[in-house]
Coordinates of C-alpha atoms and ligand atoms in Angstrom, one line a residue:
M6 CA 0.0 0.0 0.0
T7 CA 1.1 3.5 -0.7
T8 CA 0.3 6.5 1.5
A9 CA -1.5 9.3 -0.4
S10 CA -1.1 12.8 0.9
T11 CA -4.2 15.0 1.0
G12 CA -2.3 18.0 2.4
S13 CA -4.6 17.9 5.4
G14 CA -2.6 15.4 7.5
Q15 CA -5.1 12.6 6.9
A16 CA -3.4 9.3 6.3
W17 CA -5.1 7.8 3.3
Q18 CA -3.7 4.6 1.8
L19 CA -4.0 3.6 -1.8
A20 CA -6.1 0.5 -1.2
V21 CA -6.5 -0.4 -4.9
A22 CA -4.0 1.2 -7.3
Q23 CA -5.8 0.3 -10.5
P24 CA -8.1 3.2 -11.2
D25 CA -11.8 2.8 -12.1
R26 CA -13.6 5.0 -14.5
L27 CA -16.4 5.5 -11.9
G28 CA -16.0 3.3 -8.8
E29 CA -19.2 2.9 -6.8
S30 CA -21.1 0.6 -4.4
P31 CA -18.2 -0.7 -2.2
F32 CA -18.9 -3.2 0.5
W33 CA -16.7 -5.4 2.7
H34 CA -17.8 -9.0 2.5
P35 CA -18.1 -10.2 6.1
R36 CA -17.4 -13.8 5.3
E37 CA -15.0 -13.6 2.4
R38 CA -13.0 -10.7 3.8
L39 CA -12.8 -9.1 0.4
L40 CA -13.7 -5.6 -0.8
Y41 CA -16.3 -5.6 -3.6
W42 CA -17.3 -2.7 -5.7
V43 CA -18.4 -1.8 -9.2
D44 CA -17.0 0.3 -12.1
I45 CA -20.2 1.5 -13.6
P46 CA -19.2 2.7 -17.2
A47 CA -16.6 -0.1 -17.5
Q48 CA -19.4 -2.6 -16.8
Q49 CA -17.4 -4.5 -14.3
V50 CA -18.0 -5.9 -10.8
R51 CA -14.7 -6.0 -9.0
R52 CA -13.3 -7.6 -5.8
C53 CA -9.9 -7.6 -4.1
D54 CA -8.1 -8.7 -1.0
T55 CA -6.9 -5.3 0.0
R56 CA -3.9 -6.7 1.8
G57 CA -2.1 -6.7 -1.5
G58 CA -4.2 -9.2 -3.6
A59 CA -4.9 -8.8 -7.3
V60 CA -8.1 -7.1 -8.4
E61 CA -10.5 -9.6 -9.9
S62 CA -12.9 -8.2 -12.5
W63 CA -16.2 -9.7 -13.7
P64 CA -17.5 -8.2 -17.0
M65 CA -21.3 -7.4 -17.0
P66 CA -23.6 -7.2 -20.0
S67 CA -24.6 -3.6 -19.0
E68 CA -23.7 -1.0 -16.3
P69 CA -23.9 -2.4 -12.7
G70 CA -25.2 0.5 -10.6
C71 CA -25.0 -1.3 -7.3
I72 CA -24.4 -4.7 -5.6
A73 CA -25.0 -6.4 -2.3
P74 CA -23.8 -9.8 -0.8
A75 CA -26.5 -12.4 -0.3
H76 CA -27.1 -14.6 2.8
S77 CA -27.0 -17.8 0.7
G78 CA -23.9 -16.8 -1.2
G79 CA -23.2 -14.8 -4.3
L80 CA -24.5 -11.3 -5.1
V81 CA -27.5 -9.3 -6.1
I82 CA -26.6 -6.9 -8.9
A83 CA -28.6 -4.0 -10.3
L84 CA -27.8 -3.9 -14.1
R85 CA -29.2 -1.3 -16.4
D86 CA -32.5 -3.1 -17.1
G87 CA -33.2 -4.9 -13.9
I88 CA -32.1 -6.6 -10.7
Y89 CA -30.2 -9.9 -11.2
R90 CA -29.0 -12.7 -8.9
A91 CA -25.6 -14.4 -9.3
R92 CA -25.2 -17.4 -7.0
T93 CA -21.4 -17.6 -7.6
W94 CA -18.6 -15.2 -8.6
G95 CA -18.6 -15.2 -12.4
G96 CA -21.7 -17.4 -12.5
E97 CA -25.0 -17.1 -14.4
L98 CA -27.0 -13.9 -14.0
A99 CA -30.7 -14.6 -13.3
L100 CA -33.2 -11.8 -13.6
I101 CA -35.1 -11.3 -10.4
A102 CA -37.2 -8.2 -11.2
R103 CA -37.6 -5.3 -13.5
C104 CA -38.6 -1.9 -12.2
D105 CA -40.6 0.7 -14.2
H106 CA -37.8 2.8 -15.5
D107 CA -36.8 3.2 -19.2
P108 CA -33.4 1.6 -19.6
R109 CA -32.7 3.7 -22.7
T110 CA -32.5 6.9 -20.5
T111 CA -32.1 5.5 -17.0
R112 CA -29.7 3.2 -15.2
F113 CA -29.4 2.0 -11.7
N114 CA -27.1 3.9 -9.3
D115 CA -26.6 3.7 -5.6
G116 CA -28.2 0.8 -3.6
K117 CA -27.7 -1.8 -0.9
A118 CA -29.6 -4.4 1.2
D119 CA -31.6 -3.2 4.2
P120 CA -31.1 -4.7 7.6
L121 CA -33.9 -7.3 7.0
G122 CA -32.6 -8.4 3.6
R123 CA -34.6 -6.4 1.0
F124 CA -32.5 -5.0 -1.8
W125 CA -32.9 -1.3 -2.5
A126 CA -31.7 0.4 -5.7
G127 CA -32.2 3.9 -6.9
T128 CA -31.9 5.1 -10.5
L129 CA -30.1 7.9 -12.3
Y130 CA -31.9 9.7 -15.2
E131 CA -29.0 10.3 -17.6
P132 CA -30.3 13.4 -19.4
R133 CA -30.4 15.0 -15.9
D134 CA -33.0 17.5 -17.1
A135 CA -36.1 16.2 -15.3
P136 CA -36.8 14.4 -12.0
M137 CA -37.3 11.0 -13.4
A138 CA -35.3 8.9 -11.0
R139 CA -36.7 6.7 -8.3
L140 CA -35.9 4.5 -5.4
Y141 CA -37.1 0.9 -5.3
S142 CA -37.1 -1.8 -2.7
V143 CA -37.2 -5.4 -3.9
D144 CA -38.2 -8.0 -1.3
C145 CA -37.5 -11.6 -2.2
R146 CA -37.7 -13.1 1.3
P147 CA -39.8 -16.3 1.4
G148 CA -42.1 -14.7 4.0
N149 CA -42.7 -11.5 1.9
G150 CA -46.4 -12.2 1.5
Q151 CA -46.0 -13.0 -2.2
G152 CA -44.9 -16.6 -1.7
G153 CA -41.3 -15.5 -2.3
R154 CA -42.0 -13.8 -5.6
P155 CA -40.3 -10.4 -5.7
L156 CA -42.3 -7.6 -4.2
V157 CA -41.1 -4.4 -6.0
Q158 CA -42.1 -1.1 -4.4
T159 CA -41.4 2.5 -5.4
K160 CA -40.2 4.1 -2.2
A161 CA -39.2 7.6 -3.4
Q162 CA -39.4 9.6 -6.6
D163 CA -39.0 13.0 -8.3
A164 CA -35.2 12.7 -8.2
T165 CA -32.4 12.8 -10.8
T166 CA -29.5 10.9 -9.2
A167 CA -30.4 8.5 -6.4
N168 CA -27.7 8.2 -3.8
G169 CA -26.7 8.1 -0.2
L170 CA -28.9 5.2 1.0
A171 CA -28.2 4.1 4.6
W172 CA -29.9 3.0 7.8
S173 CA -29.2 3.9 11.4
P174 CA -28.0 1.2 13.8
D175 CA -31.4 1.0 15.5
R176 CA -33.0 0.5 12.1
K177 CA -35.4 3.4 12.8
T178 CA -34.0 6.1 10.4
M179 CA -33.4 5.8 6.7
Y180 CA -31.3 8.2 4.7
W181 CA -31.3 9.0 1.0
T182 CA -30.0 11.7 -1.3
D183 CA -30.9 13.1 -4.7
T184 CA -27.3 14.3 -5.4
P185 CA -28.1 17.5 -7.5
S186 CA -30.5 18.8 -4.8
H187 CA -27.5 19.0 -2.5
A188 CA -29.8 17.7 0.3
I189 CA -29.7 14.5 2.4
Q190 CA -33.2 13.4 3.2
A191 CA -34.3 11.2 6.2
W192 CA -37.4 9.3 7.2
D193 CA -38.5 7.4 10.2
W194 CA -38.5 3.8 8.9
D195 CA -40.4 0.8 10.1
A196 CA -38.3 -2.2 9.3
D197 CA -41.1 -4.8 9.4
S198 CA -43.7 -2.9 7.4
N199 CA -41.2 -1.0 5.2
A200 CA -43.1 2.2 5.9
M201 CA -41.4 5.5 5.6
T202 CA -42.8 8.4 7.6
R203 CA -41.9 11.9 8.9
H204 CA -39.9 12.9 5.8
R205 CA -37.4 15.6 6.5
I206 CA -34.2 17.2 5.2
F207 CA -31.3 15.8 7.3
K208 CA -28.7 18.1 5.9
Q209 CA -28.8 20.8 3.2
F210 CA -25.6 21.9 1.5
P211 CA -25.0 25.1 -0.6
G212 CA -25.4 24.6 -4.4
K213 CA -22.8 24.9 -7.0
P214 CA -21.9 28.6 -7.7
A215 CA -23.0 29.8 -11.1
G216 CA -20.3 29.3 -13.7
W217 CA -18.2 27.1 -11.3
Q218 CA -15.6 25.0 -13.0
P219 CA -13.5 22.2 -11.6
G220 CA -10.4 23.7 -10.0
D221 CA -12.2 26.8 -8.9
G222 CA -12.6 27.3 -5.2
G223 CA -15.8 28.0 -3.3
Y224 CA -17.7 24.8 -3.8
G225 CA -17.8 22.0 -1.2
G226 CA -19.4 19.4 -3.5
R227 CA -22.7 17.5 -3.4
P228 CA -23.7 14.5 -1.3
D229 CA -23.1 11.2 -3.0
G230 CA -22.8 7.6 -1.5
A231 CA -22.8 7.1 2.3
A232 CA -22.2 4.7 5.1
V233 CA -23.3 4.7 8.8
D234 CA -21.0 3.9 11.7
S235 CA -21.9 1.9 14.8
Q236 CA -22.6 5.2 16.7
G237 CA -25.1 6.2 14.1
N238 CA -22.9 8.9 12.4
Y239 CA -23.5 9.3 8.7
W240 CA -20.4 9.4 6.5
C241 CA -21.0 11.0 3.2
A242 CA -18.8 11.4 0.0
M243 CA -19.0 14.9 -1.4
Y244 CA -18.7 14.5 -5.2
E245 CA -16.7 17.4 -6.8
G246 CA -15.9 18.5 -3.2
G247 CA -12.9 16.2 -2.7
R248 CA -14.0 15.4 0.9
L249 CA -15.8 13.0 3.1
L250 CA -18.0 14.2 5.9
Q251 CA -18.9 12.6 9.2
L252 CA -22.3 13.9 10.4
S253 CA -23.8 13.1 13.8
P254 CA -27.3 11.7 13.9
A255 CA -28.5 15.3 14.5
G256 CA -26.8 16.4 11.3
E257 CA -23.8 18.2 13.0
L258 CA -20.5 18.2 11.2
L259 CA -18.1 16.0 13.2
Q260 CA -15.3 15.6 10.7
D261 CA -14.4 17.0 7.3
I262 CA -11.8 14.8 5.7
A263 CA -10.0 15.7 2.5
V264 CA -9.8 12.9 0.0
P265 CA -7.0 12.6 -2.6
A266 CA -9.6 12.8 -5.5
T267 CA -12.1 15.5 -6.3
C268 CA -14.9 13.0 -6.8
P269 CA -15.3 10.5 -4.0
T270 CA -18.4 8.5 -4.7
M271 CA -19.1 6.2 -1.7
P272 CA -17.5 5.1 1.5
C273 CA -17.9 1.7 3.3
F274 CA -16.4 0.2 6.5
G275 CA -14.3 -2.9 6.3
G276 CA -11.4 -5.0 7.6
P277 CA -12.0 -7.6 10.3
D278 CA -12.7 -4.9 12.9
L279 CA -14.8 -2.7 10.5
R280 CA -12.5 0.2 11.4
T281 CA -11.0 0.6 7.9
L282 CA -12.9 3.2 5.9
F283 CA -12.8 2.6 2.1
V284 CA -13.9 5.1 -0.5
T285 CA -14.4 4.7 -4.2
T286 CA -13.7 7.6 -6.5
A287 CA -14.3 8.7 -10.1
R288 CA -11.8 9.5 -13.0
D289 CA -14.1 9.6 -16.1
K290 CA -14.6 13.1 -17.6
R291 CA -12.3 14.8 -15.1
P292 CA -10.1 17.6 -16.5
A293 CA -6.4 17.0 -17.1
N294 CA -5.2 19.5 -14.5
E295 CA -7.3 17.8 -11.9
L296 CA -5.9 14.4 -12.8
E297 CA -2.4 15.9 -12.6
R298 CA -3.1 17.2 -9.1
F299 CA -4.9 13.9 -8.0
P300 CA -3.3 11.1 -10.1
G301 CA -5.0 8.5 -7.9
S302 CA -8.5 9.7 -9.1
G303 CA -10.5 6.6 -9.8
C304 CA -8.7 4.5 -7.2
V305 CA -10.0 3.1 -4.0
F306 CA -8.5 4.7 -0.9
S307 CA -8.6 3.6 2.7
M308 CA -7.9 5.0 6.1
R309 CA -8.2 3.8 9.7
V310 CA -10.9 5.4 11.8
E311 CA -11.8 5.5 15.5
V312 CA -15.3 4.2 15.4
A313 CA -16.2 0.9 13.7
G314 CA -18.8 0.9 10.9
L315 CA -21.9 -1.2 10.6
P316 CA -21.4 -4.4 8.6
A317 CA -22.8 -4.7 5.1
N318 CA -26.4 -6.0 5.2
L319 CA -27.1 -9.3 3.4
F320 CA -29.7 -9.8 0.7
A321 CA -32.2 -12.5 1.6
D322 CA -34.0 -14.8 -0.8
Ligands
LIG16 O1 -22.7 9.0 -12.5 C1 -22.7 9.4 -11.4 O2 -22.6 10.8 -11.2 C2 -23.0 11.3 -10.0 C3 -22.6 12.7 -9.9 S1 -23.7 13.8 -10.7 O3 -24.9 13.2 -11.2 O4 -22.8 14.3 -11.8 O5 -24.0 14.9 -9.7 C4 -22.6 10.5 -8.9 O6 -23.2 11.1 -7.8 C5 -23.1 9.2 -9.0 O7 -23.0 8.4 -7.9 C6 -22.5 8.6 -10.2 O8 -22.9 7.2 -10.4

């Protein structure tokens, strides 16, 4: 591992030196002790033993927006046109469910399993000129009231770029973001009924200044992927802000950590003690002067943190 300087005294390590075009959806596999993530435009699911192992890449037939580990082994994977199940690494992809989006204009983006094993995936409306993205939950549990057939529900809508999905340790609060709104939303969540109530803005960030260009100062970025630690703090990647924020359950800023890439996309907690924080980043479409300044853009970075994270939830079917 190589230490990457942020100029802020934070000790990031280069956890995976091979850059992604757009890394997303990292999780630490609790049984396999491997880091998994996706490179969306490269249409790859990747995994790696971050103690120096080689990166394994699994080509997908379309863009994988997000993935989660499954209780009975393998993965659930949101591809462009639907949610798929793979029982083994590199194995057959079986369609579980389609949602109601148009895959010509819309792909999946951020998602993960909830604490009871439903898979949640949000979409990204690629023209980015109308609020056509949604958030879905897909329940394939044998006791789902549908005889185990997938129960697909639209849980939020009127968005452009679904992101930031996470649950509090007591399973009573759910977080979600529509990235361009610069707002992190929260709901009271009932795990058993899957009901979301008391919708509120958990944290609002200032928008992008008019005419802002990468390299200009004065912009802190917009909320992207997130993870929650065991004390209920919400860790949020700030896309185009080059930083990762730790917010208390009340929304107070606890830490503002510079990342050695302008576009961090999503953090996750891993390592055997869940005290290593990994973050995926983006390289695609970034200007040359930014890539000169942050040559590791697109790589996965890691740092040790004080408070352990929550383990990845497992998809149940
Ligand atoms: O494609 C993506 O881009 C967005 C950033 S934005 O839509 O340009 O604001 C990022 O948040 C998202 O996670 C990623 O998949």
